[in-house]
PDB file of C-alpha atoms in Angstrom:
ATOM      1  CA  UNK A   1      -7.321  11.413   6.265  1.00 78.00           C
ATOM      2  CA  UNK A   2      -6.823   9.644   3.050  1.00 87.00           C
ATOM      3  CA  UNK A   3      -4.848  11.793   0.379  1.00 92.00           C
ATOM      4  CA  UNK A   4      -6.965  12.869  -2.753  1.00 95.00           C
ATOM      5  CA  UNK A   5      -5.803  11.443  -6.147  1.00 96.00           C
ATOM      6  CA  UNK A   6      -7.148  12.820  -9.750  1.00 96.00           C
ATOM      7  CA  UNK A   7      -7.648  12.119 -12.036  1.00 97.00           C
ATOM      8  CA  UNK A   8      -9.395   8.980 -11.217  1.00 95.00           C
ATOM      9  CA  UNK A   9      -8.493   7.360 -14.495  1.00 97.00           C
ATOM     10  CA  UNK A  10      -6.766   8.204 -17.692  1.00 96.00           C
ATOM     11  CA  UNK A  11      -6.424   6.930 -21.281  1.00 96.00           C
ATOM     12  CA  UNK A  12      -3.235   7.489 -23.501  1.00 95.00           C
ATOM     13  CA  UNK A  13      -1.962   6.421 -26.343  1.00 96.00           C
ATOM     14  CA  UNK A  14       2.322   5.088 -26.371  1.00 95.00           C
ATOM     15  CA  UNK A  15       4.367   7.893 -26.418  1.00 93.00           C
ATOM     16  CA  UNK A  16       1.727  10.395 -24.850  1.00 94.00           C
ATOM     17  CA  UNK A  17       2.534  12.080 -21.489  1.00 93.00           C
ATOM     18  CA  UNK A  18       0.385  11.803 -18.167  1.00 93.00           C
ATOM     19  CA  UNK A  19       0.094  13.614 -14.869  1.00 94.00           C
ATOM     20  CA  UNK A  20      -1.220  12.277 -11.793  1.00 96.00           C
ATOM     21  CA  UNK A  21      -1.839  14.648  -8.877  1.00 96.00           C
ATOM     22  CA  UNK A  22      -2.169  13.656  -5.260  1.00 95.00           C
ATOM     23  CA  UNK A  23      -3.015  16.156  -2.173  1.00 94.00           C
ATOM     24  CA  UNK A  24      -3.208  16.102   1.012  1.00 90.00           C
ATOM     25  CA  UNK A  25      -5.360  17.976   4.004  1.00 87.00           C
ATOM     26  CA  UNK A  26      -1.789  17.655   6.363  1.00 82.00           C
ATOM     27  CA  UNK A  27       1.299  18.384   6.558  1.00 78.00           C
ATOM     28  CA  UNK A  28       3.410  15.982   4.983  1.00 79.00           C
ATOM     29  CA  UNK A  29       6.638  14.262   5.627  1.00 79.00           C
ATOM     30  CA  UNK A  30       6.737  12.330   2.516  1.00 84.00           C
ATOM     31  CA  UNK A  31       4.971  11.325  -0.474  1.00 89.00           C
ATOM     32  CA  UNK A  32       5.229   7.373  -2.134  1.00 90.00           C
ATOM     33  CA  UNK A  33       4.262   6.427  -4.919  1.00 92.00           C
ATOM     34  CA  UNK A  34       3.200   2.795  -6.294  1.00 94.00           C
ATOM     35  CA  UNK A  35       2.104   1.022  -8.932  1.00 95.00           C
ATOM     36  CA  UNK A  36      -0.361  -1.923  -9.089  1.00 96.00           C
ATOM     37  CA  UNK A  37      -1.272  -4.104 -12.225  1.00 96.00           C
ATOM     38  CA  UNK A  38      -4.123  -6.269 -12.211  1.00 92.00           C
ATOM     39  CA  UNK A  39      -4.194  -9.145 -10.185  1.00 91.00           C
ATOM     40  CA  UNK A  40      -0.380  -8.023  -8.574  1.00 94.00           C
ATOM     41  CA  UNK A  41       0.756  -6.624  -5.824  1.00 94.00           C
ATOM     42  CA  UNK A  42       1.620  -2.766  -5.807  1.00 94.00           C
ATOM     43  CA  UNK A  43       5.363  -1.883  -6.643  1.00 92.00           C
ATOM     44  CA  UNK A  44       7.421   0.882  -5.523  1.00 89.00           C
ATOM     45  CA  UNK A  45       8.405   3.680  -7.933  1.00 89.00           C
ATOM     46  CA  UNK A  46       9.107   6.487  -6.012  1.00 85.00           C
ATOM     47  CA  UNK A  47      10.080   8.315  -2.818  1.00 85.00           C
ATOM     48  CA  UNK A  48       9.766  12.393  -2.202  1.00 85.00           C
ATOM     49  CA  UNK A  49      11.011  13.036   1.396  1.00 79.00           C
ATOM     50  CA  UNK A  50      10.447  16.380   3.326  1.00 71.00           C
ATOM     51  CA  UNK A  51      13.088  19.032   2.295  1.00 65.00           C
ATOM     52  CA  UNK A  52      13.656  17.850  -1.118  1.00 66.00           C
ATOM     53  CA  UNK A  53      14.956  14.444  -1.498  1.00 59.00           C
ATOM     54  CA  UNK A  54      14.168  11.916  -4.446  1.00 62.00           C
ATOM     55  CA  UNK A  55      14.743   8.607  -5.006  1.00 59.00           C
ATOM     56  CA  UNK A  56      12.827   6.772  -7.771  1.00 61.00           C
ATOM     57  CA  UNK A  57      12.674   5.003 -11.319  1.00 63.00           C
ATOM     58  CA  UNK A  58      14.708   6.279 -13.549  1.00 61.00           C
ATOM     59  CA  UNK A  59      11.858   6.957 -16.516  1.00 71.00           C
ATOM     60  CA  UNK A  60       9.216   8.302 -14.062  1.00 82.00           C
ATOM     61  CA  UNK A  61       9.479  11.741 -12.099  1.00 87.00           C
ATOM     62  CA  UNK A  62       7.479  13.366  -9.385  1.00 89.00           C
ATOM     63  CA  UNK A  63       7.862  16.417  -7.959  1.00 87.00           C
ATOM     64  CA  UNK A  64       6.612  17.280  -4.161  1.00 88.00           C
ATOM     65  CA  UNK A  65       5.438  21.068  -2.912  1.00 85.00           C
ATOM     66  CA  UNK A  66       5.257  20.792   0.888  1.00 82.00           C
ATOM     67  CA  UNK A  67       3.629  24.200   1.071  1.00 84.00           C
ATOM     68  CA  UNK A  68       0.586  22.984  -1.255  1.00 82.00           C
ATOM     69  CA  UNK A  69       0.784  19.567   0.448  1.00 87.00           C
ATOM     70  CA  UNK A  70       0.788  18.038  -2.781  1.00 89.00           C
ATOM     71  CA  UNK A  71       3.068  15.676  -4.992  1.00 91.00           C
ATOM     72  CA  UNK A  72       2.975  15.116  -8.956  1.00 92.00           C
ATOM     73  CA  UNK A  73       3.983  12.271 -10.947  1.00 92.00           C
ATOM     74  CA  UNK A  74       4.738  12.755 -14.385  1.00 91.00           C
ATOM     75  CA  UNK A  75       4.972   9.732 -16.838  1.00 90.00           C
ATOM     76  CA  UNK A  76       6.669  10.706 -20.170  1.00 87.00           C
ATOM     77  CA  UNK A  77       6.724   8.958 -23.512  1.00 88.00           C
ATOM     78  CA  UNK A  78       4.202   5.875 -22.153  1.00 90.00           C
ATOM     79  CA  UNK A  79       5.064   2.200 -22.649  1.00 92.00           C
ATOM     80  CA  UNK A  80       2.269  -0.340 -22.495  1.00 94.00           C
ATOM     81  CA  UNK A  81       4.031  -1.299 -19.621  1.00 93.00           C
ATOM     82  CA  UNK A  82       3.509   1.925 -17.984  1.00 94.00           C
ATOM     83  CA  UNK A  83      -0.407   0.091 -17.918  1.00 96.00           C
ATOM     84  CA  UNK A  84      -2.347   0.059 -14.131  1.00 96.00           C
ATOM     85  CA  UNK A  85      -3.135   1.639 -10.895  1.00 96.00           C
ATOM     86  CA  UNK A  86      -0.929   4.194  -9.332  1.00 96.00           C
ATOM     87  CA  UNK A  87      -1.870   4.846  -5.975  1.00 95.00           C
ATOM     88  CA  UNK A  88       0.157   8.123  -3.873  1.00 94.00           C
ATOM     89  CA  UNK A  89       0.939   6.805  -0.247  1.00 91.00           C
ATOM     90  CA  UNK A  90       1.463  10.127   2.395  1.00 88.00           C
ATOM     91  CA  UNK A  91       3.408   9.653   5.682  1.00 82.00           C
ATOM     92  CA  UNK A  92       2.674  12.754   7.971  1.00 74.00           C
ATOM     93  CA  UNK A  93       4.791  15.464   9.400  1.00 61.00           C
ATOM     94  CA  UNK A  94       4.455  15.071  13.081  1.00 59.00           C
ATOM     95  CA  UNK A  95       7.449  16.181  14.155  1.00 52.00           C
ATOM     96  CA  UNK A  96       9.253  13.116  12.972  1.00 51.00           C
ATOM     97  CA  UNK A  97       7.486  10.076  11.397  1.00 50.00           C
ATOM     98  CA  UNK A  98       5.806   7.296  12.548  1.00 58.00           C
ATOM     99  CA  UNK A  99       7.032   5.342   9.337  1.00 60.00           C
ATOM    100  CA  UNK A 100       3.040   4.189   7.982  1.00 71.00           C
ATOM    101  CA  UNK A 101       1.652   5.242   5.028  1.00 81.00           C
ATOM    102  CA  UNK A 102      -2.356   6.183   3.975  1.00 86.00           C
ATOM    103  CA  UNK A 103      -2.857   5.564   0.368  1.00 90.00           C
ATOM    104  CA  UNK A 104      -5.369   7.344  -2.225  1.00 93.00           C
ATOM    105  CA  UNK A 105      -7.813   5.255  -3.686  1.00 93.00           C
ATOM    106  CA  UNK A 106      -5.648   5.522  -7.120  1.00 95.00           C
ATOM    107  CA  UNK A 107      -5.345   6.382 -10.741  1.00 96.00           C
ATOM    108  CA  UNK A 108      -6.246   3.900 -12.610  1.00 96.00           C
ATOM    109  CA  UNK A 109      -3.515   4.377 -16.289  1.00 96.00           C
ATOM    110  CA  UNK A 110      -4.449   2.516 -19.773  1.00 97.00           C
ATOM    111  CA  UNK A 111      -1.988   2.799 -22.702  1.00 96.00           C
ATOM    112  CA  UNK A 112      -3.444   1.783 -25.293  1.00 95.00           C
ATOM    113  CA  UNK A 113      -1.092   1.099 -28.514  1.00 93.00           C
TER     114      UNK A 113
ATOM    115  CA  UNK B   1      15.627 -12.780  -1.102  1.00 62.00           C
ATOM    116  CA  UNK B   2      12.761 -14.369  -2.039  1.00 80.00           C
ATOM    117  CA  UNK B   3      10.533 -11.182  -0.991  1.00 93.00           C
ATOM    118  CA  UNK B   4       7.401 -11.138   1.038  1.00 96.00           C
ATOM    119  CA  UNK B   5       5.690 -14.292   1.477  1.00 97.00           C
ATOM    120  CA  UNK B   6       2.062 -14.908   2.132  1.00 97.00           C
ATOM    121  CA  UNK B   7       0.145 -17.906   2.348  1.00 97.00           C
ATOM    122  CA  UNK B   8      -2.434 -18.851   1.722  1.00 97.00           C
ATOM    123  CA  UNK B   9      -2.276 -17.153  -2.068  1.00 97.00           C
ATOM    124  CA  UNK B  10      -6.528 -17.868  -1.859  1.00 97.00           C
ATOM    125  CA  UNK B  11      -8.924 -19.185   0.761  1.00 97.00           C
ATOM    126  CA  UNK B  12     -12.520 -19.785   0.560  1.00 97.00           C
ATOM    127  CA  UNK B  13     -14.310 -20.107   3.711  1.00 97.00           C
ATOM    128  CA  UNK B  14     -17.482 -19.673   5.030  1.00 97.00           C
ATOM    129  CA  UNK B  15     -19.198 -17.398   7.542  1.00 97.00           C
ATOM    130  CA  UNK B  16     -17.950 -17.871  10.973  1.00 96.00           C
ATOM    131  CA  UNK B  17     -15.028 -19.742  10.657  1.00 97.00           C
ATOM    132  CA  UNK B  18     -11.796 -18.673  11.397  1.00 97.00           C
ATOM    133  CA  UNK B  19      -9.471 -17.629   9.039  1.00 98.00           C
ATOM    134  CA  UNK B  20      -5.564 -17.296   9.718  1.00 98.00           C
ATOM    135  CA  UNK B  21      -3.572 -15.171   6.975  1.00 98.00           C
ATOM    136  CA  UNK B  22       0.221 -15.573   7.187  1.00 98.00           C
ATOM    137  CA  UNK B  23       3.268 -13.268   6.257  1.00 98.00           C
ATOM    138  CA  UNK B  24       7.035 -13.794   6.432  1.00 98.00           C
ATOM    139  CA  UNK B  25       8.970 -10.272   5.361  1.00 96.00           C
ATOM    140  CA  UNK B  26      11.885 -10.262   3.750  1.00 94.00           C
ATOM    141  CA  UNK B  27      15.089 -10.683   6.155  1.00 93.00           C
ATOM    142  CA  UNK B  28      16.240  -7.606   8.008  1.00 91.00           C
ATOM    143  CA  UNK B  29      13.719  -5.344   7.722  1.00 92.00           C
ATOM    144  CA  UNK B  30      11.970  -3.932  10.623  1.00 90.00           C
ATOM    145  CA  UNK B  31       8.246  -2.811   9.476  1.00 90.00           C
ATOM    146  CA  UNK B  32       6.241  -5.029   8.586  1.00 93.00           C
ATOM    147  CA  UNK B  33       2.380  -3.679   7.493  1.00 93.00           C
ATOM    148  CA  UNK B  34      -0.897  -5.333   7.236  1.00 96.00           C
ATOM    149  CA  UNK B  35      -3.321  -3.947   4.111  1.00 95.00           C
ATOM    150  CA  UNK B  36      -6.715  -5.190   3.075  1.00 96.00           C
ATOM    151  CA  UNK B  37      -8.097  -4.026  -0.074  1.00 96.00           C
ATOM    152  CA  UNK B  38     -11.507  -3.656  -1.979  1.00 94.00           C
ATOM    153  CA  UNK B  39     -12.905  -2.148  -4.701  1.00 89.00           C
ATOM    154  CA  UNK B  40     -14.814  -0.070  -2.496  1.00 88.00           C
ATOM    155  CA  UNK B  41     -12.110   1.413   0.137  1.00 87.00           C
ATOM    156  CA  UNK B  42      -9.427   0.718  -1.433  1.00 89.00           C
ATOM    157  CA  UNK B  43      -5.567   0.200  -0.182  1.00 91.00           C
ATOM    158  CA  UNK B  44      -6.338   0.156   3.890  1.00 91.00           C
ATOM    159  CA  UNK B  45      -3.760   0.164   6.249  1.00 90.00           C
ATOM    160  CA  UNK B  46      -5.110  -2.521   9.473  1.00 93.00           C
ATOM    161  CA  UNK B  47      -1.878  -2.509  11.691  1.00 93.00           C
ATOM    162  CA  UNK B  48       1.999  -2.197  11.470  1.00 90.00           C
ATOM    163  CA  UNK B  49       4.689  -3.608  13.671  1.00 92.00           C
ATOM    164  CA  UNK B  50       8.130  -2.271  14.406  1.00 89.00           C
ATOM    165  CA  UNK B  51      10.546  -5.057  15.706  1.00 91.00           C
ATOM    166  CA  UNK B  52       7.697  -7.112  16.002  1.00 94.00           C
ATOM    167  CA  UNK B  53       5.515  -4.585  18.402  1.00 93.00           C
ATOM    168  CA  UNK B  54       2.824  -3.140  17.371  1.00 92.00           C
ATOM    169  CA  UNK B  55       2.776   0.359  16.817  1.00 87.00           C
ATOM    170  CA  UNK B  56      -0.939   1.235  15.443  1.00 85.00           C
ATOM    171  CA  UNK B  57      -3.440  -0.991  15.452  1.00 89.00           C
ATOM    172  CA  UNK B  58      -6.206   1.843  14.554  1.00 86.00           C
ATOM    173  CA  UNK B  59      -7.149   0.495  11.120  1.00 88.00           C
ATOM    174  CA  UNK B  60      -8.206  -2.802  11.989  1.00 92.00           C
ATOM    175  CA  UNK B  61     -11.929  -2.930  11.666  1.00 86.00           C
ATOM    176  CA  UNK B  62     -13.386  -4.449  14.809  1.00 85.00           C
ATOM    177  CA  UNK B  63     -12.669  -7.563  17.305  1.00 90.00           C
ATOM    178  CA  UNK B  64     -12.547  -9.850  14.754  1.00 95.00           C
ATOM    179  CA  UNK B  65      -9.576  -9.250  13.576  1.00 97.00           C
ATOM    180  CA  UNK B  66      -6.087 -10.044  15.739  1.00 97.00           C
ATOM    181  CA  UNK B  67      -2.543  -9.373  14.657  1.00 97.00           C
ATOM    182  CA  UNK B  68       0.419 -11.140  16.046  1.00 97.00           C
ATOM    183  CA  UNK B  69       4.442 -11.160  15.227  1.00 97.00           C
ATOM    184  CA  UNK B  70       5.451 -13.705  17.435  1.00 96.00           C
ATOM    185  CA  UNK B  71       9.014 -12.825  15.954  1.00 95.00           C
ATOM    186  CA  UNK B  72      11.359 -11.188  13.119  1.00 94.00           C
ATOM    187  CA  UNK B  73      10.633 -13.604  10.348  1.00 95.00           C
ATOM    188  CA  UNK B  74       6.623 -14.285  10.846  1.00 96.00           C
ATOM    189  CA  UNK B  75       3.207 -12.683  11.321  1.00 98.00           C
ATOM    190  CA  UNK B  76      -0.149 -13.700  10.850  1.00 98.00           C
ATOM    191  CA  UNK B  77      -3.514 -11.537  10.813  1.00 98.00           C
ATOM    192  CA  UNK B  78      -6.513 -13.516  12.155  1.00 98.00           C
ATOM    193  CA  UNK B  79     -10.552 -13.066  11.842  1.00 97.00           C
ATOM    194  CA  UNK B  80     -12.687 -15.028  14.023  1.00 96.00           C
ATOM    195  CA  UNK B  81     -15.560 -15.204  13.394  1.00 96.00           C
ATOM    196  CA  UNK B  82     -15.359 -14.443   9.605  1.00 96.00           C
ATOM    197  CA  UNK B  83     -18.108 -12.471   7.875  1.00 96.00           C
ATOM    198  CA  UNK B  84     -18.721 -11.995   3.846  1.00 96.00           C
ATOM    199  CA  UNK B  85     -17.533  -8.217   4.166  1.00 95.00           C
ATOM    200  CA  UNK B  86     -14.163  -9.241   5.112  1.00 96.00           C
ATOM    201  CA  UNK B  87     -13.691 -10.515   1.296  1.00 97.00           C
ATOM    202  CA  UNK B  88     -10.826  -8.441   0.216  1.00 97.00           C
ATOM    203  CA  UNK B  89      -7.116  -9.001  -1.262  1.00 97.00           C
ATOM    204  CA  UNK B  90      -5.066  -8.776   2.109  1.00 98.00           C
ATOM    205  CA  UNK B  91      -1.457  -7.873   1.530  1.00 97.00           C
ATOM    206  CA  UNK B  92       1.719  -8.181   3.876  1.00 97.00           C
ATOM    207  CA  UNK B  93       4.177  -5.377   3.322  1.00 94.00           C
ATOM    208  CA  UNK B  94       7.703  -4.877   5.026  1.00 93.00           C
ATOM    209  CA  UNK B  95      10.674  -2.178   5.006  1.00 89.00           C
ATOM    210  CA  UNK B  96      13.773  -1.746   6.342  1.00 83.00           C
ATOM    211  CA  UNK B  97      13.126   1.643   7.864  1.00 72.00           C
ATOM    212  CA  UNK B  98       9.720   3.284   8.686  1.00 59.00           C
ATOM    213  CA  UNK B  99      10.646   6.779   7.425  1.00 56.00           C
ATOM    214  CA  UNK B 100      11.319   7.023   4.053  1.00 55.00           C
ATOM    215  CA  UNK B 101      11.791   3.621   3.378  1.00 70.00           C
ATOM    216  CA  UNK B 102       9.764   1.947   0.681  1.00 80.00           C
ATOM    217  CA  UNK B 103       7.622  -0.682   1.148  1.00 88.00           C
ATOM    218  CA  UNK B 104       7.964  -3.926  -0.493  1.00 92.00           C
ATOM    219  CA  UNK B 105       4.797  -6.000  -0.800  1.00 95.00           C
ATOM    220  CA  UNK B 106       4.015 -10.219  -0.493  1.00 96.00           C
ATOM    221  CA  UNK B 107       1.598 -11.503  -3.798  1.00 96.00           C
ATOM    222  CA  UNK B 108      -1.443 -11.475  -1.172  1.00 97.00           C
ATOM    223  CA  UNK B 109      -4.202 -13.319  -0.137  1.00 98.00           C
ATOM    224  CA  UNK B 110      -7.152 -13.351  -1.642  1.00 97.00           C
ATOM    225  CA  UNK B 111      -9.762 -13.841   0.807  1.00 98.00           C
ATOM    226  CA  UNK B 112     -13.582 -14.869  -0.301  1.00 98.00           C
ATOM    227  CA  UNK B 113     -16.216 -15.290   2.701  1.00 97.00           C
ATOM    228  CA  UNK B 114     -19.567 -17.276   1.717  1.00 96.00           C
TER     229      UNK B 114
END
């Protein structure tokens, strides 16, 4: 089942903070997140593994409850640059991990200056 | 590296012909993934490989569509006979490990059936 993103889209202003939720109806093994500007390809920002591990951008964080089945990325201080889609990819707890990912259908971010 | 590389970057085709979509991941890694997406259903996974053997295959919409990695550096994702819903951005993806490893996409191809 495809994980469930919100908001769907979001306006800020530079230097204005954002949240972007992302849950899940399984149990998950990690949480990815992406970004994707118009007309590109989507870009890795961030990895939240099972059992606590992070590895990410240095200006974005995201945080990851197993229990809740959910992950959070939080975007402080927006850039302009910080402009597009952000799309949450889940890889499933089976045990292990079969190493493919289901995206959300994505939160779509303007800054505007 | 160069990164992921697709070709074509566009094609325009018409119903029924066959279309061939091409993808060589970056050196070394192991996964490579197959994507299509649309406005509509978004980012859709169609089939990953694992040292060139495919592992799931369950997102790939019907008979149409065939997925081959003849070997490490090259993979191609075929429809025969094409139809106008296939229009989508198709996008190659590959990583060095399948559990927790990131993803790195190709540019993709941007696909328009008449």
């Amino acid at each position: 089942q495809q994980p469930v993103q919100s908001p769907q889209a979001v306006i800020l202003r530079e230097g204005e903070d954002a949240v972007i939720n992302c849950s899940s109806s399984k149990a998950l093994y990690s949480v990815h997140w992406y970004r994707q500007k118009h007309g590109e390809a989507p870009v890795f920002l961030m990895i939240l593994l099972k059992g606590g591990e992070q590895k990410g951008h240095e200006k974005i964080s995201a945080s990851f409850n197993e229990k809740k089945q959910q992950s959070s990325l939080y975007l402080t201080a927006s850039q302009l640059s910080y402009s597009g889609t952000y799309f949450c990819g889940t890889e499933w707890w089976y045990g292990g991990s079969q190493g493919n990912l289901i995206f959300g259908k994505g939160t779509k971010l303007s800054v505007k200056p | 590296d160069a990164g992921v590389i697709q070709s074509p970057r566009h094609e325009v085709t018409e119903m029924g012909q066959e279309v061939t979509l091409r993808c060589k991941p970056i050196s070394g890694h192991d996964y490579l993934f197959w994507y299509r997406q649309t406005m509509m259903r978004g980012l859709e996974l169609l089939i990953y490989f694992n040292n060139n053997v495919p592992i799931d295959d369950s997102g790939m919409p019907e008979d149409r569509f065939s997925a081959k990695m003849p070997n490490a550096s090259f993979s191609t994702l075929k429809i025969q006979p094409s139809e106008p819903r296939d229009s989508a951005v198709y996008f190659c993806a590959s990583s060095i490990t399948g559990t927790g490893g990131f993803q790195f996409f190709g540019p993709g191809t941007r696909l328009t059936v008449l």
